[in-house]
Structures are given as C-alpha cells and as structure tokens.
Short mmCIF file of C-alpha atoms in Angstrom, two decimals:
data_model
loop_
_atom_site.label_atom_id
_atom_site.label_comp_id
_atom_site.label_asym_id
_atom_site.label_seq_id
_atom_site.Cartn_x
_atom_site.Cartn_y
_atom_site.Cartn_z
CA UNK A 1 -53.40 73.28 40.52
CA UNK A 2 -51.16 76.60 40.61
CA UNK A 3 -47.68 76.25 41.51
CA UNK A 4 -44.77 78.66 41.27
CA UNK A 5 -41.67 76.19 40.14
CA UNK A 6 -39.52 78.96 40.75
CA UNK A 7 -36.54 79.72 39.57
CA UNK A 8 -33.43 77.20 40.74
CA UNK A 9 -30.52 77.96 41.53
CA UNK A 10 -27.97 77.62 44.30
CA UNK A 11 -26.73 80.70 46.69
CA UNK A 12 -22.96 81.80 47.72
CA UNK A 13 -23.43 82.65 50.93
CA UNK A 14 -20.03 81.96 52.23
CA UNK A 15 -18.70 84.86 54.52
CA UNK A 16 -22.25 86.49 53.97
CA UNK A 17 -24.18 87.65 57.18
CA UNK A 18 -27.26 85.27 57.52
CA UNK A 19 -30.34 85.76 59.95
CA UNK A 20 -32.16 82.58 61.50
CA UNK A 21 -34.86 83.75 63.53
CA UNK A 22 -35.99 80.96 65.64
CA UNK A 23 -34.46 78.33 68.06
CA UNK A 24 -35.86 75.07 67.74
CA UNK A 25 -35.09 71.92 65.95
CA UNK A 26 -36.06 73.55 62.23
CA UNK A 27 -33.92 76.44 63.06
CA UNK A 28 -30.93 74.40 63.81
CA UNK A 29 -31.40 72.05 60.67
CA UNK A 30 -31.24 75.08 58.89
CA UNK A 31 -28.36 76.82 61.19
CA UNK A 32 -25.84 73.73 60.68
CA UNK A 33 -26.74 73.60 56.68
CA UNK A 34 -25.62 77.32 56.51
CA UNK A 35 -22.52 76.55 58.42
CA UNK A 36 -21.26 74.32 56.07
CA UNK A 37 -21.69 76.28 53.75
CA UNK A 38 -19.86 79.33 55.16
CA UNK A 39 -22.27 81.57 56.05
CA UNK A 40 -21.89 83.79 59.36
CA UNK A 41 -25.03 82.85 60.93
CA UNK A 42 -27.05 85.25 63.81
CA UNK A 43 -29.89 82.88 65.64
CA UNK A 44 -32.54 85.45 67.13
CA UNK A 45 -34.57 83.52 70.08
CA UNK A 46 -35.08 83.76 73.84
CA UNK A 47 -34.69 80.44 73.75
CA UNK A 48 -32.25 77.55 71.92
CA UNK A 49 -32.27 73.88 72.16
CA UNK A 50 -29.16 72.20 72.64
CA UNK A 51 -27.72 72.09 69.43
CA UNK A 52 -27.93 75.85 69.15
CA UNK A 53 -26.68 76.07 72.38
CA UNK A 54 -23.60 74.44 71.79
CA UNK A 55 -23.23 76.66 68.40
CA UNK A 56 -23.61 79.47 70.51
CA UNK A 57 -21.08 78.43 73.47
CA UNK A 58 -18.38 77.51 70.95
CA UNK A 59 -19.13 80.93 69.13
CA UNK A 60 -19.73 79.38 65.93
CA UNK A 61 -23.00 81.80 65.66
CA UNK A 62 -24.30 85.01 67.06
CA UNK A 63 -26.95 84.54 69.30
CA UNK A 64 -29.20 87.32 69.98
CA UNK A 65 -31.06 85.93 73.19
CA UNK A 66 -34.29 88.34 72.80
CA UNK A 67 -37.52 88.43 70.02
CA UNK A 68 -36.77 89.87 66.62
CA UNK A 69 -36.33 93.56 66.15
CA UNK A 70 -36.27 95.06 62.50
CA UNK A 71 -32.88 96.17 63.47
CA UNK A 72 -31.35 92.75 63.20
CA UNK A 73 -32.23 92.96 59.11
CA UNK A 74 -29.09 95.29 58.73
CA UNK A 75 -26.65 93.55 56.14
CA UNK A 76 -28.46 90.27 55.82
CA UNK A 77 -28.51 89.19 52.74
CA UNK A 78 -31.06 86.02 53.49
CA UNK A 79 -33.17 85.69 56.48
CA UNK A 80 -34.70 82.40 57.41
CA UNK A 81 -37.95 82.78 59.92
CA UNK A 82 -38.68 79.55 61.25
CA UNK A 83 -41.22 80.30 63.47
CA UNK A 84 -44.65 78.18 62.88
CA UNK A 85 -48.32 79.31 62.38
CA UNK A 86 -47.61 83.66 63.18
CA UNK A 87 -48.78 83.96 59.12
CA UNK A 88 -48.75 87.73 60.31
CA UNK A 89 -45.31 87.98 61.06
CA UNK A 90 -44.50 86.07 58.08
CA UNK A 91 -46.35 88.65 55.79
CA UNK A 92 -44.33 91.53 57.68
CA UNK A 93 -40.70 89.97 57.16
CA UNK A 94 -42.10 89.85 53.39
CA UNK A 95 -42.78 93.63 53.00
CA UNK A 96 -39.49 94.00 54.66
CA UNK A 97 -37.50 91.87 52.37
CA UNK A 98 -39.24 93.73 49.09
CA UNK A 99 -38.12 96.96 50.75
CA UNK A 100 -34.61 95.85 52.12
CA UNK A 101 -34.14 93.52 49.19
CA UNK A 102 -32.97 90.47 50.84
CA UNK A 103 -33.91 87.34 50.65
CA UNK A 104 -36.66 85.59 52.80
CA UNK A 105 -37.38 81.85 53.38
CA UNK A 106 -40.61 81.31 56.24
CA UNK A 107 -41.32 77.75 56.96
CA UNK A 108 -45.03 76.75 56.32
CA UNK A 109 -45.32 80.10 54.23
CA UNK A 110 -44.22 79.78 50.84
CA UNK A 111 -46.40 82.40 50.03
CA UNK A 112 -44.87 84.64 52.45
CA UNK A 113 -41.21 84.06 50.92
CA UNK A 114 -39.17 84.85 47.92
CA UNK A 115 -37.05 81.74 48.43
CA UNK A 116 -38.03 77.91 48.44
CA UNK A 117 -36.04 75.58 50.98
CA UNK A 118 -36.02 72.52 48.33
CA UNK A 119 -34.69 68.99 50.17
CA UNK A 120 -31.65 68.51 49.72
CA UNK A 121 -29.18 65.34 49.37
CA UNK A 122 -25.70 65.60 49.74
CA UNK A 123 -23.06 62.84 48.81
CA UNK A 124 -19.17 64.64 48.82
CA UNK A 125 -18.99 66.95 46.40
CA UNK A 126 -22.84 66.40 44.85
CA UNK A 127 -25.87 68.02 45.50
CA UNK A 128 -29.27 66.96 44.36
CA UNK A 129 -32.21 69.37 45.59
CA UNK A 130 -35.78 68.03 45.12
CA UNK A 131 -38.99 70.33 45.08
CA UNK A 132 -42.54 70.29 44.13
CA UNK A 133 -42.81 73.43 43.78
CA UNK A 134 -44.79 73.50 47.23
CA UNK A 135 -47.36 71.39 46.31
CA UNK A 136 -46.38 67.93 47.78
CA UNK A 137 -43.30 68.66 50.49
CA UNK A 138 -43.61 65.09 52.09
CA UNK A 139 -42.72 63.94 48.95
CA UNK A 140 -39.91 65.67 48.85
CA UNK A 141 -38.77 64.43 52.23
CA UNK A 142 -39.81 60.62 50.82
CA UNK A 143 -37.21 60.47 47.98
CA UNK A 144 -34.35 62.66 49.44
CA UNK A 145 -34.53 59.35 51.89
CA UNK A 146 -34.36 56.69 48.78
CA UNK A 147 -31.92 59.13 47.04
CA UNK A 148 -29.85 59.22 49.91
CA UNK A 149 -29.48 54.93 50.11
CA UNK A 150 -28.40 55.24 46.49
CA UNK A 151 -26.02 58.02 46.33
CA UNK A 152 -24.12 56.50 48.96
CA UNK A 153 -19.80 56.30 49.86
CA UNK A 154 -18.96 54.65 47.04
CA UNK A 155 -20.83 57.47 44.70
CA UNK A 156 -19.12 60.09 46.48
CA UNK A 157 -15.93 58.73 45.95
CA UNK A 158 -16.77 58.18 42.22
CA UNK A 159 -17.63 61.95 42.22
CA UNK A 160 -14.45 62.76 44.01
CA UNK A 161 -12.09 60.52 41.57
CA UNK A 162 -13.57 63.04 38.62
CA UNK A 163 -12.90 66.31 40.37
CA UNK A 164 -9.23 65.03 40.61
CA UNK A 165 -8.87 63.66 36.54
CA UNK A 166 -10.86 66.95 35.57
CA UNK A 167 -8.26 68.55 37.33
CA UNK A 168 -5.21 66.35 36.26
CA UNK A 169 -6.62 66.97 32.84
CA UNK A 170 -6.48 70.78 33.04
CA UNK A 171 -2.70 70.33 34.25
CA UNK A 172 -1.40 67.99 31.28
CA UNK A 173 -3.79 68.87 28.59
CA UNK A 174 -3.85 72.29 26.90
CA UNK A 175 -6.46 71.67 24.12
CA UNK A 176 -10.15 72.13 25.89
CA UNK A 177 -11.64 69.54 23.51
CA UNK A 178 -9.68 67.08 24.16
CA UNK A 179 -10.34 67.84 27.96
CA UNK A 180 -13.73 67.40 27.26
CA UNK A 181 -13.83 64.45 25.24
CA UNK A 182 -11.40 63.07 28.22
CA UNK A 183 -13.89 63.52 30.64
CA UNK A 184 -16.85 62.22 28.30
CA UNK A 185 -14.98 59.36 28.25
CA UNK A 186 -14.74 58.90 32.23
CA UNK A 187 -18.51 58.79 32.27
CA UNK A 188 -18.97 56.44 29.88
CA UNK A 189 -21.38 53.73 31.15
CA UNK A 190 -22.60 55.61 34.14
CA UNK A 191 -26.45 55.59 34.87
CA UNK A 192 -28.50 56.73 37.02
CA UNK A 193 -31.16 53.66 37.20
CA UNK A 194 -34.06 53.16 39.09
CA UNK A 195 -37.80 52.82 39.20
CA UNK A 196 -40.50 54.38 40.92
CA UNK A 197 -43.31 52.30 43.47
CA UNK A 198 -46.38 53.91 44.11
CA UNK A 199 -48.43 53.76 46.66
CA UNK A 200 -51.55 51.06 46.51
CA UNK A 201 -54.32 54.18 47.35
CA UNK A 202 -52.89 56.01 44.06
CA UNK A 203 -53.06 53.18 42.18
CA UNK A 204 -56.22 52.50 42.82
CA UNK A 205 -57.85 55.93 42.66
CA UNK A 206 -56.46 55.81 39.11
CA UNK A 207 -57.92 52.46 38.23
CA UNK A 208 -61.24 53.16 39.30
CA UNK A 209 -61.08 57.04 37.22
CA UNK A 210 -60.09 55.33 34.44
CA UNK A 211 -62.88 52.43 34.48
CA UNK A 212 -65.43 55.51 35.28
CA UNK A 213 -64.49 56.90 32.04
CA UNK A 214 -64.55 54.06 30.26
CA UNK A 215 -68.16 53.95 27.92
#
C-alpha cells in the first residue's frame, strides 16, 4: 500500500488571510480551529449553517455570500475547500495552488491537496496530531477520542505548571545547562502509558493467516 506520510509540521497562520470555501458543518470545524489560531478567515458559500452564521453576524469572518470565483485566491496563503464529491473542482483549486503557490487542503481529496488535515487533540498548551498518512482516517478520529480521555485537566495543568518553571528558570538561572538539567529534572517520572485493544475481526483475520501459513 502507497502512502505519502508527508512532511509534519505545524503552520503560523496568525494574522494570515485564510480561505474556507464551503458552509456546512466541516467548514465550520475547520473555520473555528483557524480562529483560534489567529487566522483572518473568508467563508465563500451561498449558504452557512448557524455556527457560521453567527461568525459572520459578530464579524469574526468575512463572508462572501456567492460560489467561488478565482478572484477570492488573492493573498491567501492556505485555502481549505470543503466541498464533497466535485473531484473536478478539487483538481482545479490544485493547479491553482501550484501556480499561486498557496497552500490547499480538499476534504475527501488528499490527492487533490498539498496539505493533510491530521486529527488533532488539544489539552492547554499541547497538541498531539494523529495521521495515517490517508490510509485509515477513522482511525484517526478513534484515538484522538481515547487520547482526548487521557490528556485531560489535570494534564493540561501539568503542561501549564512547566511553561511557568521553564520560564522562572530562564529568569533566575543564567547557565543554559543547568536550565536544562532543571527541567529534565521536572519530568522525571512522567510516562505516557497505555495499551492498545484491537478489534475481535483483526484479530481473527490474523489468526487464521497465520494458521494458513503454518506447514
């Protein structure tokens, strides 16, 4: 099986000029996930759903109440097209990115886009993004949920009490490796532990290849 892993890492795009084209659920998933992270966000649809709407009435985006137009691609630097099953369209936004050289995430397309939209879980400060590369996205979906019950309040505020000794530490101590070994410290005896369950039709379909190749 052929996969492009890609290569990971994680975009500025605060104060950038974003394009979502799209109005429904997906594109207001994606819509409040660039908010937060600073982005100036234009939503191109005839229609929203309420979400957007609100977004829109409060001004916190730019709605453009209409059907895409190449013109809207001036200045964005990323473009998310979440509009399913037009593969066309998808394959035209493509040629336009290579030529405008901006980014470009289509949902359902990942052959269509030069960006992957890996699941992400967020607890305070941390960020843990899970892909397959494109080959298994439910899965993806599947542990950002058990990640999620383990990374919970009391691992955010762990994460939050080291952002304020890492900073304490840069205030009273001058020498960097003693910084370090400082913070080295802080993590001593933290793990990450668990253990995964598979499902019963996996395990199975692996027993019986394995007794078939058995002589």
């Amino acid at each position: 099986m052929t996969a492009n892993p890609g290569f990971p890492l994680v975009l500025d795009v605060k104060n950038w000029p974003v394009l979502v084209i799209g109005g429904d659920e997906e594109a207001a998933e994606k819509t409040q996930r660039l908010l937060e992270s600073g982005a100036r966000v234009t939503v191109i649809s005839p229609t929203l759903n309420e979400p957007l709407r609100q977004l829109a009435a409060s001004a916190k985006i730019i709605h453009r109440g209409r059907h895409f137009r190449e013109t809207d691609l001036e200045q964005a630097v990323l473009v998310l097209n979440t509009l399913r099953g037009d593969r066309d369209f998808a394959k035209t936004l493509l040629a336009k990115a290579r030529e405008k050289k901006f980014l470009l995430w289509s949902v359902d397309f990942p052959e269509a886009s030069s960006v992957t939209m890996p699941a992400v879980v967020a607890s305070g400060h941390a960020r843990v993004a899970i892909s397959t590369s494109g080959v298994a996205p439910a899965l993806s979906g599947f542990m950002k949920e058990d990640l999620e019950r383990i990374l919970d309040t009391d691992f955010a505020s762990f994460v939050e009490w080291l952002g304020q000794l890492r900073e304490q530490a840069k205030a009273n101590e001058p020498d960097a490796e003693k910084r370090r070994a400082l913070l080295r410290e802080a993590l001593d005896g933290f793990r990450l532990l668990g253990k995964v369950q598979y499902p019963k039709v996996w395990q199975d379909e692996r027993a019986a290849a394995a007794s078939g190749g058995k002589t």
